[in-house]
């Protein structure tokens, strides 16, 4: 948390992975890091992928995260002189299968936003503002629920988002999202704030406290069900849609990288594959000699 600025959710995942690693070593009769060799570390990776009675098999992505946590533990122990060597140095995380990000269409986004909450209630104003902000800025759900009112520059149409690794970025807020947030701040938030102890959070729950990540998820899922989108929508799908629609509209990939808060443009470039597929569809349907 201090040295790498990792988010609370990442730390929780690493903690869970390391506890599972300790249990794995205990099952082998190993209770000292100095007795761990490369074979034990590689065996843990294999166990993650194969699963057990207590744990289902992990995907390459989840197993990779666990191996990163284990490598970090052994690297730290070696650097601090607690063990003579680092047995995890040569154990590489599995390479995840390359998957294109899922995105929904602009029309589906509009249906989702229109389905946010029961009209006329403070919660409905909040839910609409939350979903508009998620799609309008490409924010991660943890970034959105972590916002304070003061993170908004309403006159300038900007919002400050605290991203991964403690990195902050400033993102424009589009007119639709700005209007939804303004309606929430003026007509909805004061009602819910009266039930609490004066939270500075932008999005509040019914008790006047900060809206949790889990509750924000529930808001999105409820709107998706009402819009007839079922299980096709998640906060990350909205983020993917934000990026894909920007690139479809002609935005430069470097600009999208900055808006998403990606450390490397390589991460952002996966969205260009989606737009290439879209270009192919348009070409096939519009060019007179695209098909025999």
Tab-separated table of C-alpha atoms in Angstrom:
chain	number	residue	atom	x	y	z
A	1	UNK	CA	0.000	0.000	0.000
A	2	UNK	CA	2.767	2.428	0.952
A	3	UNK	CA	5.520	1.535	-1.508
A	4	UNK	CA	3.464	0.681	-4.603
A	5	UNK	CA	0.240	2.578	-3.990
A	6	UNK	CA	-1.934	-0.462	-4.669
A	7	UNK	CA	-5.695	-0.212	-4.270
A	8	UNK	CA	-7.491	-1.808	-1.316
A	9	UNK	CA	-9.174	-4.378	-3.606
A	10	UNK	CA	-5.800	-5.460	-5.035
A	11	UNK	CA	-4.329	-5.790	-1.558
A	12	UNK	CA	-7.283	-7.898	-0.478
A	13	UNK	CA	-6.762	-10.202	-3.472
A	14	UNK	CA	-3.026	-10.528	-2.766
A	15	UNK	CA	-3.768	-11.311	0.884
A	16	UNK	CA	-6.196	-14.057	-0.140
A	17	UNK	CA	-3.696	-15.475	-2.662
A	18	UNK	CA	-0.898	-15.589	-0.077
A	19	UNK	CA	-3.088	-17.331	2.478
A	20	UNK	CA	-3.852	-19.977	-0.122
A	21	UNK	CA	-0.126	-20.264	-0.833
A	22	UNK	CA	0.645	-20.769	2.853
A	23	UNK	CA	-2.032	-23.489	3.014
A	24	UNK	CA	-0.495	-25.149	-0.054
A	25	UNK	CA	2.960	-25.163	1.529
A	26	UNK	CA	1.548	-26.470	4.802
A	27	UNK	CA	0.022	-29.368	2.885
A	28	UNK	CA	3.546	-30.205	1.682
A	29	UNK	CA	4.923	-30.010	5.219
A	30	UNK	CA	6.792	-26.763	4.492
A	31	UNK	CA	6.559	-24.142	7.231
A	32	UNK	CA	9.665	-22.054	6.477
A	33	UNK	CA	10.251	-19.846	3.411
A	34	UNK	CA	13.904	-20.866	3.431
A	35	UNK	CA	12.819	-24.431	2.602
A	36	UNK	CA	10.780	-23.431	-0.444
A	37	UNK	CA	12.259	-24.274	-3.835
A	38	UNK	CA	11.251	-23.519	-7.405
A	39	UNK	CA	9.457	-26.876	-7.554
A	40	UNK	CA	7.081	-25.882	-4.746
A	41	UNK	CA	6.281	-22.526	-6.345
A	42	UNK	CA	5.650	-24.137	-9.741
A	43	UNK	CA	3.524	-26.773	-8.013
A	44	UNK	CA	1.382	-24.044	-6.486
A	45	UNK	CA	0.771	-22.544	-9.931
A	46	UNK	CA	-0.212	-25.974	-11.267
A	47	UNK	CA	-2.568	-26.480	-8.310
A	48	UNK	CA	-4.237	-23.151	-9.011
A	49	UNK	CA	-4.912	-24.101	-12.623
A	50	UNK	CA	-6.071	-27.639	-11.808
A	51	UNK	CA	-8.232	-26.759	-8.789
A	52	UNK	CA	-9.088	-28.952	-5.814
A	53	UNK	CA	-12.003	-30.047	-3.640
A	54	UNK	CA	-11.847	-26.747	-1.775
A	55	UNK	CA	-11.038	-24.437	-4.687
A	56	UNK	CA	-12.269	-24.400	-8.295
A	57	UNK	CA	-9.648	-24.029	-11.063
A	58	UNK	CA	-8.518	-20.457	-11.614
A	59	UNK	CA	-8.349	-18.719	-14.964
A	60	UNK	CA	-4.970	-17.734	-16.358
A	61	UNK	CA	-5.613	-14.136	-15.244
A	62	UNK	CA	-6.474	-15.035	-11.637
A	63	UNK	CA	-3.666	-17.586	-11.396
A	64	UNK	CA	-1.274	-14.998	-12.802
A	65	UNK	CA	-2.273	-12.501	-10.106
A	66	UNK	CA	-1.644	-15.147	-7.417
A	67	UNK	CA	1.803	-15.928	-8.842
A	68	UNK	CA	2.632	-12.206	-8.869
A	69	UNK	CA	1.764	-12.072	-5.154
A	70	UNK	CA	3.939	-15.123	-4.427
A	71	UNK	CA	6.839	-13.740	-6.465
A	72	UNK	CA	6.550	-10.474	-4.551
A	73	UNK	CA	6.691	-12.334	-1.233
A	74	UNK	CA	9.844	-14.281	-2.144
A	75	UNK	CA	11.514	-11.252	-3.723
A	76	UNK	CA	10.892	-9.262	-0.541
A	77	UNK	CA	12.168	-12.069	1.709
A	78	UNK	CA	15.362	-12.391	-0.345
A	79	UNK	CA	15.939	-8.630	-0.514
A	80	UNK	CA	15.526	-8.323	3.249
A	81	UNK	CA	17.998	-11.156	3.887
A	82	UNK	CA	15.376	-13.480	5.380
A	83	UNK	CA	16.204	-16.278	2.912
A	84	UNK	CA	19.373	-17.079	0.912
A	85	UNK	CA	17.747	-16.998	-2.552
A	86	UNK	CA	14.552	-16.334	-4.494
A	87	UNK	CA	12.980	-19.631	-5.670
A	88	UNK	CA	10.135	-17.882	-7.506
A	89	UNK	CA	12.373	-15.840	-9.812
A	90	UNK	CA	12.014	-18.180	-12.803
A	91	UNK	CA	8.349	-19.110	-12.308
A	92	UNK	CA	6.364	-17.090	-14.827
A	93	UNK	CA	2.650	-16.301	-14.578
A	94	UNK	CA	0.515	-17.994	-17.254
A	95	UNK	CA	-0.284	-15.899	-20.303
A	96	UNK	CA	-4.010	-15.099	-20.430
A	97	UNK	CA	-5.860	-15.802	-23.642
A	98	UNK	CA	-6.271	-12.613	-25.631
A	99	UNK	CA	-9.892	-11.555	-25.499
A	100	UNK	CA	-11.489	-8.570	-27.136
A	101	UNK	CA	-13.183	-6.230	-24.659
A	102	UNK	CA	-16.941	-6.471	-24.703
A	103	UNK	CA	-18.834	-3.313	-25.538
A	104	UNK	CA	-22.493	-2.470	-25.964
A	105	UNK	CA	-23.886	-0.201	-28.651
A	106	UNK	CA	-24.720	3.468	-28.205
A	107	UNK	CA	-28.425	2.598	-28.453
A	108	UNK	CA	-28.035	0.012	-25.692
A	109	UNK	CA	-26.192	2.548	-23.526
A	110	UNK	CA	-29.104	4.960	-23.957
A	111	UNK	CA	-31.578	2.247	-22.930
A	112	UNK	CA	-29.474	1.479	-19.874
A	113	UNK	CA	-29.266	5.113	-18.788
A	114	UNK	CA	-33.003	5.642	-19.299
A	115	UNK	CA	-33.673	2.635	-17.044
A	116	UNK	CA	-31.764	4.046	-14.060
A	117	UNK	CA	-33.990	4.084	-10.970
A	118	UNK	CA	-37.626	4.969	-10.304
A	119	UNK	CA	-38.260	8.462	-11.743
A	120	UNK	CA	-38.588	11.365	-9.341
A	121	UNK	CA	-36.790	9.904	-6.324
A	122	UNK	CA	-33.410	11.023	-4.906
A	123	UNK	CA	-32.060	7.516	-5.506
A	124	UNK	CA	-33.119	7.682	-9.170
A	125	UNK	CA	-31.282	10.993	-9.616
A	126	UNK	CA	-28.197	9.455	-8.006
A	127	UNK	CA	-28.369	6.302	-10.110
A	128	UNK	CA	-28.716	8.251	-13.358
A	129	UNK	CA	-25.815	10.520	-12.397
A	130	UNK	CA	-23.654	7.518	-11.463
A	131	UNK	CA	-24.276	5.660	-14.725
A	132	UNK	CA	-23.911	8.793	-16.847
A	133	UNK	CA	-20.592	9.530	-15.141
A	134	UNK	CA	-19.310	5.960	-15.577
A	135	UNK	CA	-20.045	5.982	-19.301
A	136	UNK	CA	-19.241	9.654	-19.845
A	137	UNK	CA	-15.773	9.512	-18.272
A	138	UNK	CA	-14.714	5.860	-18.581
A	139	UNK	CA	-14.158	5.778	-14.811
A	140	UNK	CA	-13.654	2.527	-12.959
A	141	UNK	CA	-16.454	1.880	-10.483
A	142	UNK	CA	-14.037	2.238	-7.545
A	143	UNK	CA	-12.979	5.633	-8.919
A	144	UNK	CA	-16.599	6.781	-9.237
A	145	UNK	CA	-17.708	5.793	-5.725
A	146	UNK	CA	-14.466	7.249	-4.340
A	147	UNK	CA	-15.280	10.717	-5.663
A	148	UNK	CA	-15.861	13.665	-3.339
A	149	UNK	CA	-18.018	16.616	-4.318
A	150	UNK	CA	-14.871	18.743	-4.422
A	151	UNK	CA	-13.392	16.471	-7.106
A	152	UNK	CA	-15.819	18.040	-9.562
A	153	UNK	CA	-14.872	21.233	-11.371
A	154	UNK	CA	-18.428	21.999	-12.400
A	155	UNK	CA	-17.740	25.300	-14.141
A	156	UNK	CA	-14.922	23.782	-16.192
A	157	UNK	CA	-16.742	20.509	-16.891
A	158	UNK	CA	-13.957	18.370	-15.414
A	159	UNK	CA	-13.576	15.663	-12.760
A	160	UNK	CA	-10.463	14.445	-10.918
A	161	UNK	CA	-10.261	10.654	-10.720
A	162	UNK	CA	-7.926	8.754	-8.391
A	163	UNK	CA	-6.772	5.749	-10.399
A	164	UNK	CA	-4.601	2.713	-9.820
A	165	UNK	CA	-1.266	3.211	-8.105
A	166	UNK	CA	-2.416	6.509	-6.605
A	167	UNK	CA	-2.291	8.181	-10.033
A	168	UNK	CA	-4.711	11.057	-10.472
A	169	UNK	CA	-6.075	12.174	-13.821
A	170	UNK	CA	-8.428	14.930	-14.936
A	171	UNK	CA	-11.174	13.894	-17.360
A	172	UNK	CA	-13.779	16.012	-19.181
A	173	UNK	CA	-17.420	15.481	-18.187
A	174	UNK	CA	-19.808	15.526	-21.137
A	175	UNK	CA	-22.968	17.620	-21.152
A	176	UNK	CA	-25.334	14.688	-20.493
A	177	UNK	CA	-23.326	13.505	-17.489
A	178	UNK	CA	-22.873	17.089	-16.261
A	179	UNK	CA	-26.640	17.703	-16.318
A	180	UNK	CA	-27.359	14.416	-14.528
A	181	UNK	CA	-24.763	15.140	-11.835
A	182	UNK	CA	-26.071	18.687	-11.398
A	183	UNK	CA	-29.648	17.400	-10.959
A	184	UNK	CA	-28.396	14.931	-8.349
A	185	UNK	CA	-26.435	17.596	-6.473
A	186	UNK	CA	-29.302	20.076	-6.440
A	187	UNK	CA	-32.397	17.900	-6.003
A	188	UNK	CA	-31.248	14.490	-4.774
A	189	UNK	CA	-28.088	14.596	-2.713
A	190	UNK	CA	-29.345	17.093	-0.075
A	191	UNK	CA	-32.238	14.731	0.746
A	192	UNK	CA	-29.979	11.725	1.373
A	193	UNK	CA	-27.282	13.859	3.028
A	194	UNK	CA	-29.817	14.931	5.699
A	195	UNK	CA	-29.881	11.338	6.973
A	196	UNK	CA	-26.110	11.191	7.497
A	197	UNK	CA	-23.290	12.907	9.320
A	198	UNK	CA	-22.089	15.220	6.578
A	199	UNK	CA	-20.147	12.952	4.200
A	200	UNK	CA	-18.094	14.679	1.501
A	201	UNK	CA	-18.721	11.783	-0.911
A	202	UNK	CA	-20.344	12.622	-4.232
A	203	UNK	CA	-22.579	9.546	-4.254
A	204	UNK	CA	-24.476	8.738	-1.054
A	205	UNK	CA	-26.528	5.777	0.139
A	206	UNK	CA	-29.913	5.962	1.855
A	207	UNK	CA	-28.238	6.527	5.247
A	208	UNK	CA	-26.259	9.511	3.995
A	209	UNK	CA	-22.940	7.673	3.892
A	210	UNK	CA	-20.697	6.963	0.918
A	211	UNK	CA	-22.222	4.633	-1.655
A	212	UNK	CA	-20.282	1.357	-1.629
A	213	UNK	CA	-18.779	-0.364	-4.637
A	214	UNK	CA	-21.161	-3.290	-4.150
A	215	UNK	CA	-24.201	-0.993	-4.054
A	216	UNK	CA	-23.042	0.786	-7.213
A	217	UNK	CA	-22.768	-2.630	-8.900
A	218	UNK	CA	-26.340	-3.378	-7.798
A	219	UNK	CA	-27.536	-0.069	-9.280
A	220	UNK	CA	-26.015	-0.976	-12.645
A	221	UNK	CA	-27.350	-4.531	-12.615
A	222	UNK	CA	-30.881	-3.367	-11.776
A	223	UNK	CA	-30.812	-0.840	-14.630
A	224	UNK	CA	-29.464	-3.497	-17.020
A	225	UNK	CA	-32.313	-5.860	-16.122
A	226	UNK	CA	-34.917	-3.137	-16.685
A	227	UNK	CA	-33.282	-2.259	-20.016
A	228	UNK	CA	-33.426	-5.883	-21.158
A	229	UNK	CA	-29.635	-6.220	-21.202
A	230	UNK	CA	-29.472	-8.912	-18.515
A	231	UNK	CA	-25.990	-10.076	-17.597
A	232	UNK	CA	-24.314	-8.356	-20.547
A	233	UNK	CA	-23.426	-5.189	-18.636
A	234	UNK	CA	-20.852	-4.572	-15.907
A	235	UNK	CA	-18.968	-1.424	-14.868
A	236	UNK	CA	-16.045	-2.572	-16.988
A	237	UNK	CA	-18.300	-3.120	-20.005
A	238	UNK	CA	-19.333	0.534	-19.702
A	239	UNK	CA	-15.642	1.464	-19.560
A	240	UNK	CA	-14.952	-0.663	-22.650
A	241	UNK	CA	-17.893	0.970	-24.409
A	242	UNK	CA	-16.584	4.437	-23.545
A	243	UNK	CA	-13.219	3.629	-25.144
A	244	UNK	CA	-14.641	1.801	-28.151
A	245	UNK	CA	-17.137	4.546	-28.978
A	246	UNK	CA	-14.413	7.192	-28.711
A	247	UNK	CA	-12.181	5.302	-31.137
A	248	UNK	CA	-15.116	4.651	-33.468
A	249	UNK	CA	-15.679	8.400	-33.448
A	250	UNK	CA	-12.110	9.106	-34.538
A	251	UNK	CA	-10.351	9.755	-31.204
A	252	UNK	CA	-6.590	9.209	-31.105
A	253	UNK	CA	-5.545	6.117	-29.146
A	254	UNK	CA	-3.114	8.217	-27.067
A	255	UNK	CA	-5.946	10.484	-25.977
A	256	UNK	CA	-8.055	7.464	-25.011
A	257	UNK	CA	-5.064	6.122	-23.066
A	258	UNK	CA	-4.929	9.320	-21.015
A	259	UNK	CA	-8.683	9.332	-20.423
A	260	UNK	CA	-8.656	5.711	-19.235
A	261	UNK	CA	-5.578	6.211	-17.067
A	262	UNK	CA	-3.629	3.357	-18.686
A	263	UNK	CA	0.076	3.389	-17.873
A	264	UNK	CA	0.910	1.913	-21.289
A	265	UNK	CA	-0.677	2.546	-24.668
A	266	UNK	CA	-0.368	-1.204	-25.298
A	267	UNK	CA	-3.231	-1.756	-22.860
A	268	UNK	CA	-5.395	0.713	-24.767
A	269	UNK	CA	-4.556	-0.663	-28.201
A	270	UNK	CA	-6.675	-3.774	-27.619
A	271	UNK	CA	-9.698	-1.531	-28.203
A	272	UNK	CA	-8.483	-0.755	-31.711
A	273	UNK	CA	-9.097	-4.417	-32.584
A	274	UNK	CA	-12.763	-3.865	-31.794
A	275	UNK	CA	-12.954	-0.856	-34.063
A	276	UNK	CA	-11.222	-2.749	-36.893
A	277	UNK	CA	-14.001	-5.334	-36.691
A	278	UNK	CA	-16.522	-2.505	-36.837
A	279	UNK	CA	-14.785	-1.031	-39.876
A	280	UNK	CA	-14.897	-4.430	-41.563
A	281	UNK	CA	-18.636	-4.718	-40.931
A	282	UNK	CA	-19.314	-1.255	-42.338
A	283	UNK	CA	-17.131	-1.936	-45.370
A	284	UNK	CA	-18.817	-5.269	-46.076
A	285	UNK	CA	-22.247	-3.706	-45.867
A	286	UNK	CA	-21.536	-0.498	-47.784
A	287	UNK	CA	-18.971	-1.153	-50.515
A	288	UNK	CA	-20.502	-2.338	-53.810
A	289	UNK	CA	-17.702	-4.821	-54.452
A	290	UNK	CA	-17.099	-6.037	-50.922
A	291	UNK	CA	-19.019	-9.274	-51.531
A	292	UNK	CA	-19.427	-11.590	-54.479
